[in-house]
Tab-separated table of C-alpha atoms in Angstrom:
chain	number	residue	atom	x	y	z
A	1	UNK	CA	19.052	-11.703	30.534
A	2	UNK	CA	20.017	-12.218	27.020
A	3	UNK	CA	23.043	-10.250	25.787
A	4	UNK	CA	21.465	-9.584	22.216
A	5	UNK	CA	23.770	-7.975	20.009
A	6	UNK	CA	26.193	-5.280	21.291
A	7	UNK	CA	25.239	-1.344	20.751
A	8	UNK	CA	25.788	-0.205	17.685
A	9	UNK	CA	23.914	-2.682	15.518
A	10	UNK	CA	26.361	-3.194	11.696
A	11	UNK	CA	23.878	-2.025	8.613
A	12	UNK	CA	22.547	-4.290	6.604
A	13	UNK	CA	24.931	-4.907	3.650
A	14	UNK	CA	23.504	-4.550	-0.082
A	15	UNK	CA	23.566	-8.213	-1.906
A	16	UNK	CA	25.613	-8.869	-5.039
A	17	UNK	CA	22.259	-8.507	-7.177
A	18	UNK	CA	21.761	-4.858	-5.032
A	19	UNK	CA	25.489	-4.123	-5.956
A	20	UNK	CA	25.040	-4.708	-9.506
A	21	UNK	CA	21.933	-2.534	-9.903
A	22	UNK	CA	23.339	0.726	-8.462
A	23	UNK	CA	26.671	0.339	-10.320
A	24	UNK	CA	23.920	0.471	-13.450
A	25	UNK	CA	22.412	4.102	-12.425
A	26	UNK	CA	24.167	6.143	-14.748
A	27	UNK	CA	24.591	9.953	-14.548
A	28	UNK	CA	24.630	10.486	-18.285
A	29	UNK	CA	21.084	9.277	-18.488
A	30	UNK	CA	20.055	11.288	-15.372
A	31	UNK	CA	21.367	14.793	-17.043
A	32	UNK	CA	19.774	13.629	-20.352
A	33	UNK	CA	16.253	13.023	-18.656
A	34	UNK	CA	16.519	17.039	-16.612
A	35	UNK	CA	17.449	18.512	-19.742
A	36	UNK	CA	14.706	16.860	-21.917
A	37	UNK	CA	12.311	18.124	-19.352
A	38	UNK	CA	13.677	21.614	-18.720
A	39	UNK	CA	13.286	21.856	-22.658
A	40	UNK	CA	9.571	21.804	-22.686
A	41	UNK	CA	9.774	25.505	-21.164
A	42	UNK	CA	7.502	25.023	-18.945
A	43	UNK	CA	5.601	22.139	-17.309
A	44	UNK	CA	3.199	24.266	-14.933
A	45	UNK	CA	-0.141	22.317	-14.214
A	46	UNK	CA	-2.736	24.824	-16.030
A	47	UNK	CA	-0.403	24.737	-19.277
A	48	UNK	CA	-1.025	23.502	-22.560
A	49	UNK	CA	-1.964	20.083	-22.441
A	50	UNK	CA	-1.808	19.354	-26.005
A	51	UNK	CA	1.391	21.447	-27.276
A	52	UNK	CA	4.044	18.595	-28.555
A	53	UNK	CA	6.550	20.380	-27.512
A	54	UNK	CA	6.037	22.809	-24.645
A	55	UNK	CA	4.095	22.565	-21.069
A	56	UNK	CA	2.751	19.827	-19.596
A	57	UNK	CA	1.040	17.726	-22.019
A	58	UNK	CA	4.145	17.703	-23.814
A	59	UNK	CA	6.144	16.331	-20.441
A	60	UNK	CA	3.434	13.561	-19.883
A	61	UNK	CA	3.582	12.142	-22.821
A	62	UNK	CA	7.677	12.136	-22.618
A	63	UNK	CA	7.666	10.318	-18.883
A	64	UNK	CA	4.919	7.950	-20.624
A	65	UNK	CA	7.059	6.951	-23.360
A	66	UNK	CA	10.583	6.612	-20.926
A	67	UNK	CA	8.532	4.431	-18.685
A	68	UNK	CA	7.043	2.460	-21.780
A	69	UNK	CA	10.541	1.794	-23.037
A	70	UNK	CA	11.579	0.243	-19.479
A	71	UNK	CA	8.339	-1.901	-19.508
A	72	UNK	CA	9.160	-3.187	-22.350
A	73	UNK	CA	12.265	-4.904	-20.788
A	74	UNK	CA	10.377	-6.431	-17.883
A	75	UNK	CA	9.009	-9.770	-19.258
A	76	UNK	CA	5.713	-8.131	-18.650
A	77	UNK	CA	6.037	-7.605	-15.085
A	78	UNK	CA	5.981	-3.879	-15.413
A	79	UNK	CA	2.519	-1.851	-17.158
A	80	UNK	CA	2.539	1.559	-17.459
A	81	UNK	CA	-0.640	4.031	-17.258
A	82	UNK	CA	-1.966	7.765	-17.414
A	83	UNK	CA	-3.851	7.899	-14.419
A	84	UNK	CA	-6.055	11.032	-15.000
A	85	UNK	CA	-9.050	12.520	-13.484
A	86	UNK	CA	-11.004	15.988	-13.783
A	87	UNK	CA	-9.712	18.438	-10.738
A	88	UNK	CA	-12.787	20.994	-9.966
A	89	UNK	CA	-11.918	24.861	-9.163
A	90	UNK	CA	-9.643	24.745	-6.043
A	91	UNK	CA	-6.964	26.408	-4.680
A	92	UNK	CA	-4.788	27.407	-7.483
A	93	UNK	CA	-6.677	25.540	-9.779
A	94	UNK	CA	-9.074	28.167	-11.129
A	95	UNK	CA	-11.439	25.899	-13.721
A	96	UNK	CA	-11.909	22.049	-14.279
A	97	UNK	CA	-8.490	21.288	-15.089
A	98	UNK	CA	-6.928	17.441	-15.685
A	99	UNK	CA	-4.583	16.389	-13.822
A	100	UNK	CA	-2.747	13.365	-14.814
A	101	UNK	CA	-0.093	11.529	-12.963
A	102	UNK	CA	2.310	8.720	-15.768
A	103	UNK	CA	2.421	5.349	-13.253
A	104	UNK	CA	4.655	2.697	-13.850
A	105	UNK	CA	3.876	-0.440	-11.504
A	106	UNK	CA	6.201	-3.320	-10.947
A	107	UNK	CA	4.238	-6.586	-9.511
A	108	UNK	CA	6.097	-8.470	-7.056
A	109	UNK	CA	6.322	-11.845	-8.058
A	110	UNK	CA	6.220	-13.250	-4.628
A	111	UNK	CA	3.845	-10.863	-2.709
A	112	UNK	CA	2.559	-8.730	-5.289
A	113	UNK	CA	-0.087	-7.265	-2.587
A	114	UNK	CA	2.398	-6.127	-0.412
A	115	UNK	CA	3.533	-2.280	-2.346
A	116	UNK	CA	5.832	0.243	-2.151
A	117	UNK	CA	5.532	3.875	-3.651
A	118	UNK	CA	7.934	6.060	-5.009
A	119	UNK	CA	6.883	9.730	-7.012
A	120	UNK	CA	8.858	12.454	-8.061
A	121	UNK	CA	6.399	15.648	-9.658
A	122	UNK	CA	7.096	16.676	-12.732
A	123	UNK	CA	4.789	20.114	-13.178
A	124	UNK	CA	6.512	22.792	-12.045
A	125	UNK	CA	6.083	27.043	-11.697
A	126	UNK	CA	7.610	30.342	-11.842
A	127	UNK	CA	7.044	33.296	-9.088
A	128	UNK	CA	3.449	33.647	-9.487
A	129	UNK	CA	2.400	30.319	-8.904
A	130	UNK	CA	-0.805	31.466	-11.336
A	131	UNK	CA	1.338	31.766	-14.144
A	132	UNK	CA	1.331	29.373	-17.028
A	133	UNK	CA	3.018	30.726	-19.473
A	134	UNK	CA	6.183	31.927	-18.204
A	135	UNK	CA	9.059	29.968	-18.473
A	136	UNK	CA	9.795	27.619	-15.633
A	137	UNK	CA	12.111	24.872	-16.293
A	138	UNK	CA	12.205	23.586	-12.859
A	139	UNK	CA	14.998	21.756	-13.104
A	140	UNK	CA	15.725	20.826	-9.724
A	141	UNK	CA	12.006	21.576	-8.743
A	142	UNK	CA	11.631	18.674	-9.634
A	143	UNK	CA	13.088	17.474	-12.623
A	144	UNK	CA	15.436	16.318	-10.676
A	145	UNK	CA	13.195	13.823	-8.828
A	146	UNK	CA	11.388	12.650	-12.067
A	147	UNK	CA	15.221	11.803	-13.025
A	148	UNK	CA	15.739	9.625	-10.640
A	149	UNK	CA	12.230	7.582	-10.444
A	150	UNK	CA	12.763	7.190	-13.533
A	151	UNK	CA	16.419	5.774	-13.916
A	152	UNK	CA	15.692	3.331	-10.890
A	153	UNK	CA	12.272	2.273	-12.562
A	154	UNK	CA	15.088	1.436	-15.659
A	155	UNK	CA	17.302	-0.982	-13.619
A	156	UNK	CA	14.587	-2.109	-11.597
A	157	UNK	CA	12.360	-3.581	-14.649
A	158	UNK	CA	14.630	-6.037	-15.830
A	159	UNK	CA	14.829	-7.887	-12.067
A	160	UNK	CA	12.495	-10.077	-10.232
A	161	UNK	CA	11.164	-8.265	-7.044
A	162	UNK	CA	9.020	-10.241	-4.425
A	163	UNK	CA	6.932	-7.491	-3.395
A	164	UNK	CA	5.234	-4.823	-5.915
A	165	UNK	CA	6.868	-1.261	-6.527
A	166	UNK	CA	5.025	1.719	-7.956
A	167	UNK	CA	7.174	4.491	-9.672
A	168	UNK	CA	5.200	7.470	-10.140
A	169	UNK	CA	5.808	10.775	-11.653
A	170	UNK	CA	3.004	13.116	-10.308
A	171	UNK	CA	1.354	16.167	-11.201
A	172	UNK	CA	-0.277	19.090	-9.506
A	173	UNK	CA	2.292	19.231	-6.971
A	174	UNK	CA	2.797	23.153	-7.193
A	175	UNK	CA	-0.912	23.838	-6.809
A	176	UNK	CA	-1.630	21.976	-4.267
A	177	UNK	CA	-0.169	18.268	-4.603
A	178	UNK	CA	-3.258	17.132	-6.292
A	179	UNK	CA	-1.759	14.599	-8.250
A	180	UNK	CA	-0.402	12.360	-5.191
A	181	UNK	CA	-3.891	13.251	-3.376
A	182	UNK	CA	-5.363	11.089	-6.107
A	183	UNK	CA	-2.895	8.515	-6.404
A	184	UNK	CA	-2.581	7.978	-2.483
A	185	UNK	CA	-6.675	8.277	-2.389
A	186	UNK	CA	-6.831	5.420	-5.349
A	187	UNK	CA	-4.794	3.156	-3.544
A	188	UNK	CA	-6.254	4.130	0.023
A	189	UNK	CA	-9.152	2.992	-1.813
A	190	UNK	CA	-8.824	0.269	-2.970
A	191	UNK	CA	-7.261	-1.144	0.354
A	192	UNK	CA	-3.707	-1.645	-1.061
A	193	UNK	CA	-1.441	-2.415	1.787
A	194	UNK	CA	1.321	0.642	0.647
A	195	UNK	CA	4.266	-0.200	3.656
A	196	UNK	CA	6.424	2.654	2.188
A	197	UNK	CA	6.657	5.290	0.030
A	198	UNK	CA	9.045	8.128	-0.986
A	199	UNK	CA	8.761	11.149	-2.616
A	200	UNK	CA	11.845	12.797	-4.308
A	201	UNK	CA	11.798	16.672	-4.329
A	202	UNK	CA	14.604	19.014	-4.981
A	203	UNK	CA	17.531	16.916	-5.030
A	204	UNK	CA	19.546	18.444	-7.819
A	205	UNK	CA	22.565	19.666	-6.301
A	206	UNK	CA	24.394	19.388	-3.010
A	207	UNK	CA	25.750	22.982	-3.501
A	208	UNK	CA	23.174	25.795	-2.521
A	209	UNK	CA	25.802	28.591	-5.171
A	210	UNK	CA	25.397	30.630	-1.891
A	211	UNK	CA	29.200	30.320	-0.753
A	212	UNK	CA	28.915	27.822	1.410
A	213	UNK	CA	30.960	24.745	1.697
A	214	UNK	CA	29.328	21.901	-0.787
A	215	UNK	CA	28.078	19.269	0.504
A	216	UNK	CA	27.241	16.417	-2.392
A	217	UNK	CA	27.440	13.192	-0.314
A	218	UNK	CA	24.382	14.046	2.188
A	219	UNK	CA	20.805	13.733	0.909
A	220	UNK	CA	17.907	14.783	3.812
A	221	UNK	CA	14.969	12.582	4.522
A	222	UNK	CA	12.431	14.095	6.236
A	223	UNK	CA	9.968	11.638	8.597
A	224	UNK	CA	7.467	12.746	10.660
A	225	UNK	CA	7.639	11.838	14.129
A	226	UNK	CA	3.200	12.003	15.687
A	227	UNK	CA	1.388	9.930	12.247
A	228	UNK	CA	-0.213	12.761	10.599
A	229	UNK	CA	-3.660	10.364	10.133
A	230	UNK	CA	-3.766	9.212	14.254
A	231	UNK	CA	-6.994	8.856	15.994
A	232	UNK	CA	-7.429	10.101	19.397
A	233	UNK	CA	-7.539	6.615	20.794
A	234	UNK	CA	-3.848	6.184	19.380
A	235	UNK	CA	-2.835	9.457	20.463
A	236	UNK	CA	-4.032	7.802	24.118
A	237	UNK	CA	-1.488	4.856	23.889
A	238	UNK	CA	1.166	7.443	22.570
A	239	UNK	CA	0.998	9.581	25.176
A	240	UNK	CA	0.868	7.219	27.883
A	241	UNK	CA	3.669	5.082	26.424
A	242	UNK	CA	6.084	7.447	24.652
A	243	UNK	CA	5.761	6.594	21.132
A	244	UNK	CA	6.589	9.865	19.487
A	245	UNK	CA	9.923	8.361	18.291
A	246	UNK	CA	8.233	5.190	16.430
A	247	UNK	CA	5.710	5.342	14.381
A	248	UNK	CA	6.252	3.577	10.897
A	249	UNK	CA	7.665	7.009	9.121
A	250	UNK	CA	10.216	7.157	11.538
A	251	UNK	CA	10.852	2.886	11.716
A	252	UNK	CA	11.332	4.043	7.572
A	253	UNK	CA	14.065	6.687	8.286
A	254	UNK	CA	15.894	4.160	10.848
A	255	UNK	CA	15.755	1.343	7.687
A	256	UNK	CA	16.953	3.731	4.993
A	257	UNK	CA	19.806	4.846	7.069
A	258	UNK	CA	20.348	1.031	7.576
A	259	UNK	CA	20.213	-0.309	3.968
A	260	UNK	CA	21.280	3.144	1.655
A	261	UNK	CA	24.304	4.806	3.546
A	262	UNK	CA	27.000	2.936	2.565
A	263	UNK	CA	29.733	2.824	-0.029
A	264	UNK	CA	27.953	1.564	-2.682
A	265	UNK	CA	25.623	4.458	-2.913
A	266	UNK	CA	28.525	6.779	-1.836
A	267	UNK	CA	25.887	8.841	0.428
A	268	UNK	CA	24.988	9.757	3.497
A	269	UNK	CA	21.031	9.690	4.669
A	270	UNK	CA	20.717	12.795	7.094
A	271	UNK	CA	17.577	12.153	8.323
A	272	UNK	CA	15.206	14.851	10.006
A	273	UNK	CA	12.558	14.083	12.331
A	274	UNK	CA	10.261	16.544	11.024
A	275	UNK	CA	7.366	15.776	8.289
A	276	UNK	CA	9.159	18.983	6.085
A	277	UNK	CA	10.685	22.087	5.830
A	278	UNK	CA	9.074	25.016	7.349
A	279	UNK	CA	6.627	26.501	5.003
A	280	UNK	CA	7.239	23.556	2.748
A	281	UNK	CA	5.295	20.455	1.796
A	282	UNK	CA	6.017	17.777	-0.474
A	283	UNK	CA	3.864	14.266	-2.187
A	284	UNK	CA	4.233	12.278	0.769
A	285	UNK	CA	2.161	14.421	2.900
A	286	UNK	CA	-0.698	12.995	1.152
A	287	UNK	CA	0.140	9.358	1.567
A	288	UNK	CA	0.605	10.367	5.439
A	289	UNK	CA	-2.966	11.922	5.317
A	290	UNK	CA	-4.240	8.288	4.644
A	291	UNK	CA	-2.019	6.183	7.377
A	292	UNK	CA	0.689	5.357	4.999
A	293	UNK	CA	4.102	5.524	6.189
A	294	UNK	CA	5.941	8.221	4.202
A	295	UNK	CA	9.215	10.150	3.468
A	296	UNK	CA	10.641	12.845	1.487
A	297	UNK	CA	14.367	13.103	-0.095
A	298	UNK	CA	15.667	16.542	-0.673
A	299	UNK	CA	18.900	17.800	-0.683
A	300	UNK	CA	21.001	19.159	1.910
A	301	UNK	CA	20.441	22.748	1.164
A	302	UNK	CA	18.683	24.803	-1.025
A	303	UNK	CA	19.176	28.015	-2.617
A	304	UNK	CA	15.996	29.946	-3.012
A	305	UNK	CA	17.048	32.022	-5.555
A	306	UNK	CA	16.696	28.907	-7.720
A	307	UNK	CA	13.300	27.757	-6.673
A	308	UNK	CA	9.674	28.876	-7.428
A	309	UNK	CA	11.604	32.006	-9.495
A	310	UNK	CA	11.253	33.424	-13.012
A	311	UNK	CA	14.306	33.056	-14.903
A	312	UNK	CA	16.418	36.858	-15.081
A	313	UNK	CA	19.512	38.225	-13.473
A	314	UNK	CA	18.357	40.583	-10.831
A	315	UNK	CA	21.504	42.488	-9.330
A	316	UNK	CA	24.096	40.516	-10.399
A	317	UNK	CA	22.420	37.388	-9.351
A	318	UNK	CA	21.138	34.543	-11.267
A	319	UNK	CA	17.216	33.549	-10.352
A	320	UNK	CA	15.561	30.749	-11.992
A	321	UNK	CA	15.569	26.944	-11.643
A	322	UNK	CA	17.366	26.239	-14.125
A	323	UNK	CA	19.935	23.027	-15.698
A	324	UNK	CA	22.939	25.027	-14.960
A	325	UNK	CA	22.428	24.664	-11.006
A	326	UNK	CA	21.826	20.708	-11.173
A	327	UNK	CA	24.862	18.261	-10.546
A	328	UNK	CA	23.951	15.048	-12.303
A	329	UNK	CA	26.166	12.735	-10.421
A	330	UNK	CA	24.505	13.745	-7.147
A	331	UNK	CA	21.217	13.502	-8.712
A	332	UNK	CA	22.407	9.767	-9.911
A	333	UNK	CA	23.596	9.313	-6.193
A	334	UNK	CA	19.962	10.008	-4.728
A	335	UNK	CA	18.794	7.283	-7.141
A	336	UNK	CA	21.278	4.765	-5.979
A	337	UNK	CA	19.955	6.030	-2.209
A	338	UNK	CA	16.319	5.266	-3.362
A	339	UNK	CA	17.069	2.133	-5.411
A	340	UNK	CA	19.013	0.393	-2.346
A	341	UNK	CA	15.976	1.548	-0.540
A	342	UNK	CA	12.951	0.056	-2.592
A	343	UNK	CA	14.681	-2.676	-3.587
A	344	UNK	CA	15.934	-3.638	0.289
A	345	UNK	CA	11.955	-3.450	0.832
A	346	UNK	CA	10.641	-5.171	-1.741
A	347	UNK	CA	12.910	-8.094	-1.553
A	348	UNK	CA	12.782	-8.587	2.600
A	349	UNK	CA	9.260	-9.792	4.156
A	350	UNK	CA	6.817	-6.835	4.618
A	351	UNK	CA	6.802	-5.115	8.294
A	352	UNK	CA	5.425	-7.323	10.725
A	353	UNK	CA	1.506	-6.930	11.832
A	354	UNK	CA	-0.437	-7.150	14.805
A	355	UNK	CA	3.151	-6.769	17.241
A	356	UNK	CA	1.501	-6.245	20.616
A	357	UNK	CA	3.782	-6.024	24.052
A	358	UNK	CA	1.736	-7.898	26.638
A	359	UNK	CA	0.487	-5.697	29.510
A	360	UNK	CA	-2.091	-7.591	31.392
A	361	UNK	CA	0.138	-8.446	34.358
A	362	UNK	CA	3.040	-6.317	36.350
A	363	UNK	CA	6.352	-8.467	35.456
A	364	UNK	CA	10.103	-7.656	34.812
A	365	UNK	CA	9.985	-9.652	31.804
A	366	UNK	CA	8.796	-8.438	28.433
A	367	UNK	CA	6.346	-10.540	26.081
A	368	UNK	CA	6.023	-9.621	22.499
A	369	UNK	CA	3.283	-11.465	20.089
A	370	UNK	CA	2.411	-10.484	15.934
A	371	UNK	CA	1.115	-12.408	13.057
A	372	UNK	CA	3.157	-14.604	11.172
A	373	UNK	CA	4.458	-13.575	8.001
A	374	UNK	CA	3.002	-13.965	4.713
A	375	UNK	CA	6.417	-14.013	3.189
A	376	UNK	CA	7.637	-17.487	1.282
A	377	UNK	CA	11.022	-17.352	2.367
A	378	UNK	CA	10.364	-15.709	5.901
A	379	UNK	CA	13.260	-17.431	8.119
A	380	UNK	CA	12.395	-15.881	11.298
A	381	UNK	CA	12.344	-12.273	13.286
A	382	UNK	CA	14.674	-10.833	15.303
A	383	UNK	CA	13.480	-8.456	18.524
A	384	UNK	CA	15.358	-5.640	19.155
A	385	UNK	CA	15.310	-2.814	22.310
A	386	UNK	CA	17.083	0.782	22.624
A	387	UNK	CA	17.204	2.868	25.835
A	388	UNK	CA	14.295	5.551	25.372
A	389	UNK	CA	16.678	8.342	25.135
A	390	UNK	CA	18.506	6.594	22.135
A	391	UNK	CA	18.063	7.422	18.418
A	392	UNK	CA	18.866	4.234	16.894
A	393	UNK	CA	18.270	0.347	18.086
A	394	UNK	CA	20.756	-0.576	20.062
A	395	UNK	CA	20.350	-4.610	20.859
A	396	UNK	CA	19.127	-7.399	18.739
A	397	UNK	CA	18.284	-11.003	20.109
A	398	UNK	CA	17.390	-13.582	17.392
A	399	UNK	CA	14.256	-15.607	18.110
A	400	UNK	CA	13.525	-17.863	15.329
A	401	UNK	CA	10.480	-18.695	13.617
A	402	UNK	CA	7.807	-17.904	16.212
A	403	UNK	CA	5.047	-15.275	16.571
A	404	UNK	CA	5.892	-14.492	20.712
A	405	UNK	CA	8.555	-14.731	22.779
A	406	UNK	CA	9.599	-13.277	26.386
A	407	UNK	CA	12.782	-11.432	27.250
A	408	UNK	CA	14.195	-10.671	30.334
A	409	UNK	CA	14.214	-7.122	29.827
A	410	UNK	CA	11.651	-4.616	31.900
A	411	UNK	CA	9.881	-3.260	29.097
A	412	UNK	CA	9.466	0.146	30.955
A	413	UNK	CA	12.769	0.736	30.664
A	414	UNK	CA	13.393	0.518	26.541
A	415	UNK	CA	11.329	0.661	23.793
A	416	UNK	CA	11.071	-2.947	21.939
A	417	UNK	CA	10.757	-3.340	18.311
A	418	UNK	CA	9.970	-6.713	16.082
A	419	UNK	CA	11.590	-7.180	12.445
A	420	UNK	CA	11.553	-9.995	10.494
A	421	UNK	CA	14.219	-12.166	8.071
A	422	UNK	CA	14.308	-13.961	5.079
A	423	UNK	CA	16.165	-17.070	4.036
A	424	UNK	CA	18.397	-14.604	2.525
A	425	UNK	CA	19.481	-12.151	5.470
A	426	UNK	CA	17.115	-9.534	3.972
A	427	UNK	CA	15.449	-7.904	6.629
A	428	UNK	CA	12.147	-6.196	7.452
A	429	UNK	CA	11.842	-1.990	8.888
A	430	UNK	CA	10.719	-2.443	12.547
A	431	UNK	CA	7.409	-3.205	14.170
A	432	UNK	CA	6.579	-0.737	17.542
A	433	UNK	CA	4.493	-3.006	19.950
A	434	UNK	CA	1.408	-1.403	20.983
A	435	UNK	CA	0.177	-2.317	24.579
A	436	UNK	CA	-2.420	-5.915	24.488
């Protein structure tokens, strides 16, 4: 039986390029992007969309112009759009209102089909989630997520990435996240193969101002365990094989621990097997609806007070999202989380395809097949196996460039999983076998 690699597998280490690009996220430019967009008053979706200076419009055409300025620094890899389309009377949305999300895409220069998503929303609301006129300067909710899309976007358009990143600041979210809808609906349709995405929602502040103990070195990700978009016939092979614990969200919690929680970003990725908070949903529930694997950042705990409030002083007590509450060098520390992320993805090969665990005949041994990489610098794939009541992968055998091998493991004792590597040590988010 082959040894593999002992338990407790070391993280991948960030390269010297990765290093350099985090040490560039810079706090100062984080607080200066929340406070620009807590100025506009209010950002709700059915607000002005022509006022220069307050609501919405006002806050589109800011993002637009940030992401402009980085796009200009890509060589031309980087173009920037308004993607906007007419939302009918819906939920919340009470006539035809327009809904436009700013979209700043990054082609991969080596793989540029291959994509990964990232959105922060950048409408936000007070109490009444019907009011658009109030002030609501939502600055953790979610200025605090534009913030850092957009300083990684900055330090991520003057570098060379092999596979295409999309850095998205959405609207809509508060009514009903209409704005992702569209986006993740766009790309469903047009067949892009999305193998990530992340959306960045209340992750201002690792203090909740509730007396509790701080906490600004954790940052939640919450990943759905059953795909929210399985069929029945996948539900089938679930059940009968145990899969709950690795579907591709959760393979994308297992790689973001692996590549982001480490000194360099100076955090710690608690991740949550749920798809969100109770009560709560966030962007990434609509790239789930369409098969995508998905994630959401948030911080470690919230203060409600802050959140979905209009701004007064009831009782003593401060309501109201507002600047005051945000810490900008956690805020900066989240980006570095979902830099070291994107960046780990874009520059390894994609997730390997097709992996299948051969069950046509009863045998002790375990035979794994995919498809070969598309990758240029693919250097091989590693297999690795966990006891089924483990967490994290536990053992890692190396098997070279092939597309199957057989180990001498009973696979009804473990779950396997197939990742691949690049010339360069950068490596893939797992593959779960299904039964062939």
């Amino acid at each position: 039986m082959p040894a593999g690699r002992p338990a407790g597998l070391p993280k991948q280490a960030p390269d010297r390029e990765l290093k350099a690009l985090l040490q560039e996220i810079d706090p100062h430019r984080v607080e200066t992007i929340v406070r620009r967009l807590a100025g506009f008053g209010t950002r709700h979706t059915l607000s002005s969309q022509d006022d220069p200076v307050r609501g919405v419009g006002a806050a589109r055409d800011w993002i637009y112009e940030q992401f402009q300025a980085y796009a200009a620094t890509s060589g031309g890899r980087m173009t920037v759009e308004l993607q906007s389309y007419i939302q009918p009377p819906a939920s919340r949305i009470p006539e035809p209102t327009r809904i436009t999300n700013v979209v700043a895409t990054l082609r991969g220069t080596g793989e540029p089909g291959r994509i990964y998503v990232v959105t922060g929303h950048y409408d936000s609301r007070a109490s009444d989630v019907m009011d658009a006129t109030s002030d609501a300067p939502g600055a953790d909710d979610d200025a605090s997520g534009v913030a850092a899309v957009l300083e990684v976007a900055r330090v991520m358009a003057t570098r060379e990435v092999q596979a295409t990143v999309i850095f998205a600041a959405v609207a809509g979210e508060e009514q009903g996240l209409y704005g992702s809808d569209h986006l993740a609906q766009q790309l469903k349709g047009a067949g892009a193969d999305v193998q990530a995405m992340f959306s960045n929602d209340i992750v201002g502040t690792g203090n909740s101002h509730d007396g509790t103990a701080a906490d600004p070195r954790t940052v939640r990700l919450f990943v759905e365990g059953v795909p929210t978009a399985e069929t029945p016939a996948q539900t089938s092979t679930r059940q009968s094989v145990g899969g709950e614990n690795d579907g591709a969200s959760r393979q994308l919690g297992r790689f973001v621990q692996d590549v982001a929680a480490n000194p360099q970003t100076g955090m710690d990725v608690r991740v949550v097997w749920r798809r969100d908070r109770y009560l709560r949903g966030s962007d990434h529930i609509s790239f789930l609806l369409r098969g995508y694997p998905a994630a959401r950042f948030t911080e470690p705990r919230e203060n409600f007070a802050h959140e979905h409030q209009n701004v007064r002083v009831e009782n003593g007590v401060q309501y109201g999202d507002l600047v005051e509450f945000c810490d900008f060098r956690y805020i900066a520390r989240v980006a570095r989380v979902n830099a070291a992320a994107l960046w780990s993805l874009a520059q390894a090969p994609g997730t390997p395809k097709g992996v299948v665990i051969d069950t046509t005949q009863l045998t002790n041994a375990t035979t794994l097949r995919w498809q070969p990489s598309t990758a240029p610098d693919i250097e091989g794939y590693e297999v690795l196996w966990r006891e089924t009541t483990a967490a994290q992968w536990e053992r890692v055998l190396v098997v070279g460039n092939v597309t199957t091998t057989t180990v001498d493991v009973s696979k009804d004792n473990v779950f396997f999983g197939v990742r691949a590597v690049d010339r360069d040590g950068h490596r893939s988010p797992v593959a779960a076998p299904v039964p062939g």
